[in-house]
Amino acid sequence: MQRWRGLDDVPADWGRCVLTIGVFDGVHRGHAQLISRAVKAASERGIPSVLMTFDPHPMEVVRPGSHPAQLTTLARRAELAEELGIDVFCVMPFTTEFMKLTPERYAHEILVERLHVAEVVVGENFTFGKKAAGTVDMLRQIGGRFGFAVDGVNLLAEHTVTFSSTYIRSCVDAGDVAAASEALGRPHRVEGVVVHGDGRGRELGFPTANIAPPMHSAIPADGVYAAWFTVLGPGPVIGTVAPGERHLAAVSIGTNPTFSGRTRTVEAFVLDGEADLYGQHVAVDFVERLRGMEKFDSVEALIVQMGRDAELARDLLTRADLHHRG
Ligand SMILES: Cc1cc2nc3c(=O)[nH]c(=O)nc-3n(C[C@H](O)[C@H](O)[C@H](O)COP(=O)(O)O)c2cc1C
Ligand SMILES: Nc1ncnc2c1ncn2[C@@H]1O[C@H](COP(=O)(O)OP(=O)(O)OP(=O)(O)O)[C@@H](O)[C@H]1O
């Protein structure tokens, strides 16, 4: 897969392409369906498939100061698009100039003149251009004039819920990581670098990797979760947590009220390994919520509960894994 940053990266001899457009935060099941359609259309036409996305999030430019929580980093979005078979991942810097392009100019100058689209695949709710005034019908009309096709895809929904990044953010925010997982087609992932905590975990018998995620990451509600833990890099790791391998984990999110903590932390206790993880880039894939964060009257009571959490997480993850494989 090629990666372009802006339209200056379009090769001089660029031919025609099938294009899909959107923020695609989360690359959820609806997005995956759309992307697969674009990939299929491109292969039928014998031309490349291009995914155009935006950075920063358009909302940040349209309404400065507001930034929706991010379900996936740009790098993760690219990785998932590549798995779905996209040939070119094109990141458009979302500037105020870009924001002011009328739908007509957007379609003519970017889609036709620069990207040479033969077909555009978008969801039926897709909007584009200044004040999001461009609709799928408008795109079809413009396509009729400039000679490109438009595939406006029905939105993927299940049990009255239409999958969208907004819906999944609300699930994560409420701690309903199982519902998020259902809509994403995989567990919600929080990535980050392992930093130093208060150094108390080891004394309690539950050493935890404290994870510092990028700004704006969508963090599940405070509580305790069963999750998969993976070291993404850079390695090597001293210990029994092998980079690239999934490990069972119980993850705590909150301010550690038992110790009257103030900072909100994301901490993973790896059940089946021991390692020095400081400085490693790791991923936590949230499978189930076990309970809320509690203030215990004694450290002993907390330790007993952490033991129960760990066993519950082990049972749940092992069962989920069997179900998945079986
Ligand atoms: C499975 C698990 C459950 C936890 N539950 C709670 C809890 O309910 N209340 C709380 O105050 N801290 C909870 N913690 C957080 C611990 O207080 C924290 O890991 C410990 O104080 C070590 O902190 P440190 O890594 O900053 O040294 C939990 C941690 C884990 C791993
Ligand atoms: N459920 C869905 N099924 C099929 N396509 C979808 C679905 N949701 C969004 N799309 C399409 O995917 C592309 C990317 O959309 P976008 O990034 O705006 O996602 P979204 O999930 O609708 O997010 P938001 O909740 O922020 O509106 C657009 O073309 C959009 O129409």
Short mmCIF file of C-alpha atoms and ligand atoms in Angstrom, two decimals:
data_model
loop_
_atom_site.label_atom_id
_atom_site.label_comp_id
_atom_site.label_asym_id
_atom_site.label_seq_id
_atom_site.Cartn_x
_atom_site.Cartn_y
_atom_site.Cartn_z
CA MET A 1 0.00 0.00 0.00
CA GLN A 2 1.24 3.49 -0.86
CA ARG A 3 0.87 6.33 1.61
CA TRP A 4 0.41 9.89 0.40
CA ARG A 5 0.36 13.05 2.48
CA GLY A 6 -1.57 15.63 0.46
CA LEU A 7 -2.00 15.75 -3.28
CA ASP A 8 1.62 16.64 -4.02
CA ASP A 9 2.38 12.96 -3.53
CA VAL A 10 0.17 11.93 -6.47
CA PRO A 11 2.58 10.47 -9.07
CA ALA A 12 2.98 12.43 -12.33
CA ASP A 13 1.77 9.50 -14.42
CA TRP A 14 -1.26 8.79 -12.21
CA GLY A 15 -4.14 7.13 -14.12
CA ARG A 16 -7.73 6.67 -12.97
CA CYS A 17 -8.83 5.22 -9.63
CA VAL A 18 -11.75 4.19 -7.44
CA LEU A 19 -11.96 6.47 -4.41
CA THR A 20 -13.59 6.18 -1.01
CA ILE A 21 -13.70 9.20 1.30
CA GLY A 22 -14.13 9.77 5.03
CA VAL A 23 -12.53 10.11 8.44
CA PHE A 24 -12.94 6.36 8.97
CA ASP A 25 -12.16 6.66 12.68
CA GLY A 26 -12.30 3.14 14.13
CA VAL A 27 -12.57 1.51 10.68
CA HIS A 28 -15.79 -0.09 11.97
CA ARG A 29 -17.87 -2.76 10.24
CA GLY A 30 -19.76 -0.18 8.15
CA HIS A 31 -16.47 1.36 7.02
CA ALA A 32 -15.06 -2.11 6.29
CA GLN A 33 -18.05 -2.93 4.09
CA LEU A 34 -17.60 0.35 2.21
CA ILE A 35 -13.85 -0.09 1.79
CA SER A 36 -14.31 -3.65 0.53
CA ARG A 37 -16.77 -2.40 -2.08
CA ALA A 38 -14.26 0.18 -3.27
CA VAL A 39 -11.51 -2.46 -3.42
CA LYS A 40 -13.78 -4.81 -5.42
CA ALA A 41 -14.88 -2.05 -7.83
CA ALA A 42 -11.23 -1.11 -8.40
CA SER A 43 -10.19 -4.67 -9.09
CA GLU A 44 -13.11 -5.12 -11.55
CA ARG A 45 -12.01 -1.98 -13.38
CA GLY A 46 -8.34 -2.98 -13.16
CA ILE A 47 -7.34 0.31 -11.51
CA PRO A 48 -6.06 1.23 -8.00
CA SER A 49 -8.31 1.82 -4.97
CA VAL A 50 -7.63 4.99 -2.98
CA LEU A 51 -8.86 5.85 0.51
CA MET A 52 -8.85 9.60 1.19
CA THR A 53 -8.93 10.59 4.84
CA PHE A 54 -8.23 13.76 6.81
CA ASP A 55 -5.83 14.97 9.43
CA PRO A 56 -6.49 16.66 11.79
CA HIS A 57 -10.08 15.57 12.37
CA PRO A 58 -12.28 18.00 10.37
CA MET A 59 -14.22 18.86 13.54
CA GLU A 60 -11.05 20.31 15.06
CA VAL A 61 -10.76 22.81 12.21
CA VAL A 62 -14.47 23.49 11.75
CA ARG A 63 -15.02 24.07 15.48
CA PRO A 64 -11.60 24.78 17.05
CA GLY A 65 -11.22 23.49 20.58
CA SER A 66 -13.59 20.59 19.99
CA HIS A 67 -11.95 17.28 19.25
CA PRO A 68 -13.89 14.03 19.27
CA ALA A 69 -12.16 11.22 21.15
CA GLN A 70 -10.08 9.21 18.72
CA LEU A 71 -10.89 5.51 18.28
CA THR A 72 -7.85 4.84 16.08
CA THR A 73 -4.59 6.64 15.39
CA LEU A 74 -3.86 7.52 11.78
CA ALA A 75 -1.22 4.76 11.68
CA ARG A 76 -3.74 2.18 12.88
CA ARG A 77 -6.33 3.37 10.35
CA ALA A 78 -3.73 2.90 7.60
CA GLU A 79 -2.89 -0.58 8.87
CA LEU A 80 -6.57 -1.61 8.88
CA ALA A 81 -7.18 -0.10 5.42
CA GLU A 82 -4.21 -2.07 4.12
CA GLU A 83 -5.63 -5.30 5.56
CA LEU A 84 -8.85 -4.58 3.64
CA GLY A 85 -6.88 -4.33 0.39
CA ILE A 86 -6.67 -0.56 -0.25
CA ASP A 87 -3.83 0.38 -2.66
CA VAL A 88 -3.29 4.01 -1.63
CA PHE A 89 -3.90 5.62 1.77
CA CYS A 90 -4.08 9.37 1.12
CA VAL A 91 -4.12 11.75 4.08
CA MET A 92 -5.42 15.23 3.21
CA PRO A 93 -4.26 17.93 5.61
CA PHE A 94 -7.62 19.39 6.68
CA THR A 95 -6.88 23.12 6.43
CA THR A 96 -9.19 26.14 6.56
CA GLU A 97 -8.69 26.54 2.77
CA PHE A 98 -9.73 22.96 2.18
CA MET A 99 -12.73 23.52 4.43
CA LYS A 100 -13.87 26.46 2.29
CA LEU A 101 -13.95 24.58 -1.03
CA THR A 102 -17.49 24.55 -2.42
CA PRO A 103 -18.81 21.07 -3.28
CA GLU A 104 -18.44 21.91 -6.97
CA ARG A 105 -14.77 22.95 -6.65
CA TYR A 106 -14.01 20.04 -4.29
CA ALA A 107 -15.31 17.54 -6.85
CA HIS A 108 -13.76 19.26 -9.85
CA GLU A 109 -10.36 20.26 -8.47
CA ILE A 110 -9.63 17.36 -6.15
CA LEU A 111 -11.58 14.35 -7.34
CA VAL A 112 -11.42 14.95 -11.09
CA GLU A 113 -8.32 17.04 -11.81
CA ARG A 114 -5.98 15.60 -9.20
CA LEU A 115 -7.20 12.09 -8.44
CA HIS A 116 -8.82 11.24 -11.82
CA VAL A 117 -11.65 9.32 -10.19
CA ALA A 118 -13.52 6.75 -12.28
CA GLU A 119 -15.82 5.88 -9.37
CA VAL A 120 -16.45 7.25 -5.88
CA VAL A 121 -17.76 4.86 -3.19
CA VAL A 122 -19.32 6.55 -0.14
CA GLY A 123 -22.05 5.94 2.43
CA GLU A 124 -25.47 7.38 1.57
CA ASN A 125 -25.08 9.95 4.40
CA PHE A 126 -21.79 11.27 2.98
CA THR A 127 -21.44 15.06 2.79
CA PHE A 128 -18.56 17.14 1.43
CA GLY A 129 -17.32 20.64 0.73
CA LYS A 130 -17.98 23.96 2.42
CA LYS A 131 -20.54 23.69 5.24
CA ALA A 132 -20.94 20.00 4.29
CA ALA A 133 -23.34 21.23 1.60
CA GLY A 134 -22.45 18.51 -0.92
CA THR A 135 -24.62 15.39 -0.87
CA VAL A 136 -24.44 12.02 -2.63
CA ASP A 137 -27.10 13.20 -5.13
CA MET A 138 -25.07 16.29 -5.89
CA LEU A 139 -21.96 14.15 -6.34
CA ARG A 140 -23.91 11.97 -8.81
CA GLN A 141 -24.91 15.04 -10.84
CA ILE A 142 -21.34 16.31 -10.91
CA GLY A 143 -20.14 12.79 -11.80
CA GLY A 144 -22.58 12.76 -14.73
CA ARG A 145 -20.93 15.90 -16.10
CA PHE A 146 -17.32 14.89 -15.48
CA GLY A 147 -17.61 11.20 -16.28
CA PHE A 148 -17.28 9.37 -12.98
CA ALA A 149 -19.67 6.92 -11.30
CA VAL A 150 -20.95 7.25 -7.73
CA ASP A 151 -21.83 4.29 -5.51
CA GLY A 152 -23.89 5.52 -2.52
CA VAL A 153 -23.91 2.57 -0.15
CA ASN A 154 -26.69 1.80 2.37
CA LEU A 155 -25.44 2.24 5.93
CA LEU A 156 -24.71 -0.95 7.81
CA ALA A 157 -27.01 -1.33 10.83
CA GLU A 158 -27.96 -4.06 13.30
CA HIS A 159 -30.81 -4.18 15.83
CA THR A 160 -31.87 -0.58 15.06
CA VAL A 161 -28.30 0.71 15.62
CA THR A 162 -26.52 2.25 12.63
CA PHE A 163 -22.82 1.78 13.10
CA SER A 164 -20.91 5.04 13.23
CA SER A 165 -17.78 6.38 14.89
CA THR A 166 -20.01 8.57 17.08
CA TYR A 167 -22.00 5.56 18.31
CA ILE A 168 -18.82 3.59 19.11
CA ARG A 169 -17.31 6.57 20.97
CA SER A 170 -20.42 6.65 23.16
CA CYS A 171 -20.11 2.90 23.87
CA VAL A 172 -16.45 3.29 24.87
CA ASP A 173 -17.24 6.35 26.95
CA ALA A 174 -19.92 4.39 28.84
CA GLY A 175 -17.54 1.46 29.38
CA ASP A 176 -19.61 -0.82 27.14
CA VAL A 177 -16.57 -2.27 25.38
CA ALA A 178 -18.55 -5.37 24.32
CA ALA A 179 -20.96 -3.19 22.28
CA ALA A 180 -17.99 -1.27 20.85
CA SER A 181 -16.42 -4.56 19.86
CA GLU A 182 -19.61 -5.71 18.15
CA ALA A 183 -19.73 -2.57 16.01
CA LEU A 184 -16.00 -2.46 15.30
CA GLY A 185 -15.77 -6.14 14.42
CA ARG A 186 -12.79 -6.36 16.82
CA PRO A 187 -12.11 -5.10 20.34
CA HIS A 188 -11.50 -1.39 20.87
CA ARG A 189 -7.75 -0.77 21.17
CA VAL A 190 -5.89 1.76 23.29
CA GLU A 191 -2.21 2.12 22.42
CA GLY A 192 0.54 3.92 24.24
CA VAL A 193 3.97 3.89 25.78
CA VAL A 194 4.56 2.20 29.15
CA VAL A 195 5.53 4.83 31.73
CA HIS A 196 6.40 4.73 35.41
CA GLY A 197 3.51 4.60 37.90
CA ASP A 198 3.75 5.02 41.67
CA GLY A 199 5.70 1.74 41.90
CA ARG A 200 3.10 0.32 44.30
CA GLY A 201 1.76 -2.46 42.09
CA ARG A 202 4.67 -4.84 42.58
CA GLU A 203 4.32 -4.60 46.39
CA LEU A 204 0.64 -5.45 46.09
CA GLY A 205 1.56 -8.55 44.08
CA PHE A 206 0.02 -7.09 40.92
CA PRO A 207 2.67 -5.26 38.91
CA THR A 208 1.00 -3.14 36.22
CA ALA A 209 2.15 -1.55 32.99
CA ASN A 210 0.97 2.08 33.16
CA ILE A 211 0.09 3.19 29.65
CA ALA A 212 0.30 6.77 28.36
CA PRO A 213 -1.98 6.96 25.29
CA PRO A 214 -1.81 9.74 22.69
CA MET A 215 -3.89 12.86 23.36
CA HIS A 216 -7.59 12.55 22.50
CA SER A 217 -7.55 8.71 22.64
CA ALA A 218 -10.96 7.20 23.37
CA ILE A 219 -10.47 5.71 26.85
CA PRO A 220 -13.20 3.47 28.29
CA ALA A 221 -15.06 4.66 31.40
CA ASP A 222 -13.34 4.15 34.76
CA GLY A 223 -13.48 0.50 35.80
CA VAL A 224 -11.81 -2.88 35.50
CA TYR A 225 -11.71 -4.78 32.20
CA ALA A 226 -10.67 -8.09 30.69
CA ALA A 227 -8.35 -7.29 27.78
CA TRP A 228 -5.64 -8.59 25.49
CA PHE A 229 -2.21 -7.03 25.95
CA THR A 230 0.34 -6.89 23.15
CA VAL A 231 3.81 -5.34 22.97
CA LEU A 232 4.00 -3.65 19.56
CA GLY A 233 7.62 -2.54 19.82
CA PRO A 234 10.38 -1.62 19.76
CA GLY A 235 11.52 -4.69 21.76
CA PRO A 236 13.52 -6.58 22.80
CA VAL A 237 11.71 -7.28 26.07
CA ILE A 238 13.49 -8.74 29.08
CA GLY A 239 11.03 -11.27 30.51
CA THR A 240 8.27 -13.58 29.37
CA VAL A 241 6.05 -11.10 27.50
CA ALA A 242 7.00 -11.66 23.88
CA PRO A 243 6.56 -8.74 21.45
CA GLY A 244 3.80 -9.33 18.93
CA GLU A 245 2.10 -11.99 21.07
CA ARG A 246 -1.29 -11.52 22.72
CA HIS A 247 -1.31 -11.89 26.52
CA LEU A 248 -4.20 -12.17 29.00
CA ALA A 249 -4.68 -9.02 31.08
CA ALA A 250 -6.86 -7.35 33.70
CA VAL A 251 -6.87 -3.60 33.10
CA SER A 252 -7.73 -0.88 35.58
CA ILE A 253 -8.82 2.60 34.51
CA GLY A 254 -9.29 5.34 37.07
CA THR A 255 -7.64 7.43 39.73
CA ASN A 256 -6.95 4.56 42.17
CA PRO A 257 -9.36 5.95 44.81
CA THR A 258 -8.17 3.46 47.44
CA PHE A 259 -4.92 5.43 47.50
CA SER A 260 -6.68 8.78 46.99
CA GLY A 261 -4.95 9.15 43.64
CA ARG A 262 -5.61 12.16 41.46
CA THR A 263 -4.37 11.25 38.03
CA ARG A 264 -6.40 8.97 35.84
CA THR A 265 -4.34 6.00 34.70
CA VAL A 266 -4.71 3.05 32.37
CA GLU A 267 -2.86 0.11 33.94
CA ALA A 268 -2.57 -3.43 32.66
CA PHE A 269 -1.78 -6.42 34.85
CA VAL A 270 -0.51 -9.15 32.52
CA LEU A 271 -1.72 -12.51 33.87
CA ASP A 272 0.57 -14.87 32.03
CA GLY A 273 3.91 -13.09 31.91
CA GLU A 274 6.47 -10.97 33.75
CA ALA A 275 8.63 -8.42 32.04
CA ASP A 276 10.32 -5.03 32.12
CA LEU A 277 8.02 -3.09 29.81
CA TYR A 278 9.07 0.53 30.42
CA GLY A 279 9.37 2.48 27.17
CA GLN A 280 7.65 -0.18 25.08
CA HIS A 281 4.79 0.75 22.75
CA VAL A 282 1.91 -1.50 23.74
CA ALA A 283 -1.71 -2.15 22.80
CA VAL A 284 -4.66 -3.07 25.01
CA ASP A 285 -7.69 -4.63 23.28
CA PHE A 286 -10.75 -4.27 25.53
CA VAL A 287 -13.01 -7.35 25.57
CA GLU A 288 -15.36 -7.06 28.60
CA ARG A 289 -16.05 -4.73 31.49
CA LEU A 290 -15.77 -6.55 34.83
CA ARG A 291 -16.82 -3.85 37.31
CA GLY A 292 -16.54 -0.19 38.28
CA MET A 293 -13.59 1.42 40.05
CA GLU A 294 -14.02 1.19 43.84
CA LYS A 295 -12.53 2.80 46.92
CA PHE A 296 -11.63 -0.06 49.27
CA ASP A 297 -11.39 0.34 53.06
CA SER A 298 -8.14 -1.59 53.18
CA VAL A 299 -5.33 -2.52 50.84
CA GLU A 300 -5.98 -6.20 51.74
CA ALA A 301 -9.55 -5.94 50.44
CA LEU A 302 -8.27 -4.43 47.19
CA ILE A 303 -5.73 -7.25 46.81
CA VAL A 304 -8.44 -9.91 47.27
CA GLN A 305 -10.62 -8.20 44.65
CA MET A 306 -7.71 -7.83 42.19
CA GLY A 307 -7.15 -11.60 42.50
CA ARG A 308 -10.81 -12.21 41.65
CA ASP A 309 -10.64 -9.77 38.74
CA ALA A 310 -7.61 -11.57 37.35
CA GLU A 311 -9.32 -14.97 37.49
CA LEU A 312 -12.52 -13.61 35.97
CA ALA A 313 -10.50 -11.97 33.17
CA ARG A 314 -8.67 -15.25 32.54
CA ASP A 315 -11.95 -17.22 32.31
CA LEU A 316 -13.61 -14.69 30.07
CA LEU A 317 -10.70 -14.28 27.68
CA THR A 318 -10.03 -18.00 27.42
CA ARG A 319 -13.69 -18.65 26.72
CA ALA A 320 -13.93 -15.78 24.22
CA ASP A 321 -10.86 -17.19 22.50
CA LEU A 322 -12.31 -20.72 22.30
CA HIS A 323 -15.57 -19.31 20.94
CA HIS A 324 -13.62 -17.28 18.38
CA ARG A 325 -11.55 -20.23 17.21
CA GLY A 326 -14.23 -22.78 17.40
C1 LIG B 1 -7.24 -5.73 38.11
C2 LIG B 1 -7.07 -4.43 38.84
C3 LIG B 1 -8.13 -3.88 39.54
C4 LIG B 1 -7.99 -2.69 40.25
N1 LIG B 1 -9.04 -2.15 40.93
C5 LIG B 1 -8.89 -1.04 41.67
C6 LIG B 1 -9.97 -0.51 42.46
O1 LIG B 1 -11.11 -0.98 42.41
N2 LIG B 1 -9.73 0.57 43.23
C7 LIG B 1 -8.49 1.18 43.27
O2 LIG B 1 -8.34 2.14 44.02
N3 LIG B 1 -7.47 0.73 42.52
C8 LIG B 1 -7.63 -0.36 41.72
N4 LIG B 1 -6.59 -0.84 40.97
C9 LIG B 1 -5.39 -0.03 40.81
C10 LIG B 1 -4.36 -0.24 41.91
O3 LIG B 1 -4.65 0.61 42.97
C11 LIG B 1 -3.01 0.12 41.29
O4 LIG B 1 -2.69 -0.81 40.30
C12 LIG B 1 -1.92 0.10 42.34
O5 LIG B 1 -2.16 1.11 43.26
C13 LIG B 1 -0.53 0.31 41.72
O6 LIG B 1 -0.38 1.56 41.18
P1 LIG B 1 1.00 1.97 40.43
O7 LIG B 1 1.06 1.15 39.15
O8 LIG B 1 0.84 3.45 40.13
O9 LIG B 1 2.10 1.66 41.35
C14 LIG B 1 -6.73 -2.01 40.24
C15 LIG B 1 -5.66 -2.57 39.51
C16 LIG B 1 -5.81 -3.75 38.81
C17 LIG B 1 -4.65 -4.32 38.04
N1 LIG B 2 -22.70 2.21 8.96
C1 LIG B 2 -22.11 2.53 7.80
N2 LIG B 2 -22.23 1.70 6.72
C2 LIG B 2 -21.65 2.01 5.55
N3 LIG B 2 -20.93 3.14 5.33
C3 LIG B 2 -20.78 3.99 6.35
C4 LIG B 2 -21.34 3.73 7.65
N4 LIG B 2 -21.02 4.75 8.47
C5 LIG B 2 -20.29 5.62 7.72
N5 LIG B 2 -20.15 5.18 6.47
C6 LIG B 2 -19.43 5.83 5.37
O1 LIG B 2 -18.04 5.69 5.62
C7 LIG B 2 -17.34 6.83 5.16
C8 LIG B 2 -16.57 7.43 6.31
O2 LIG B 2 -17.52 8.01 7.17
P1 LIG B 2 -17.17 8.77 8.50
O3 LIG B 2 -15.73 8.76 8.74
O4 LIG B 2 -17.93 10.06 8.51
O5 LIG B 2 -17.79 7.72 9.52
P2 LIG B 2 -19.00 7.67 10.50
O6 LIG B 2 -18.88 6.32 11.07
O7 LIG B 2 -20.29 8.05 9.85
O8 LIG B 2 -18.56 8.75 11.58
P3 LIG B 2 -19.33 9.87 12.39
O9 LIG B 2 -20.05 9.14 13.47
O10 LIG B 2 -18.22 10.73 12.90
O11 LIG B 2 -20.25 10.55 11.41
C9 LIG B 2 -18.39 7.78 4.59
O12 LIG B 2 -18.42 7.62 3.19
C10 LIG B 2 -19.66 7.33 5.27
O13 LIG B 2 -20.80 7.67 4.54
#
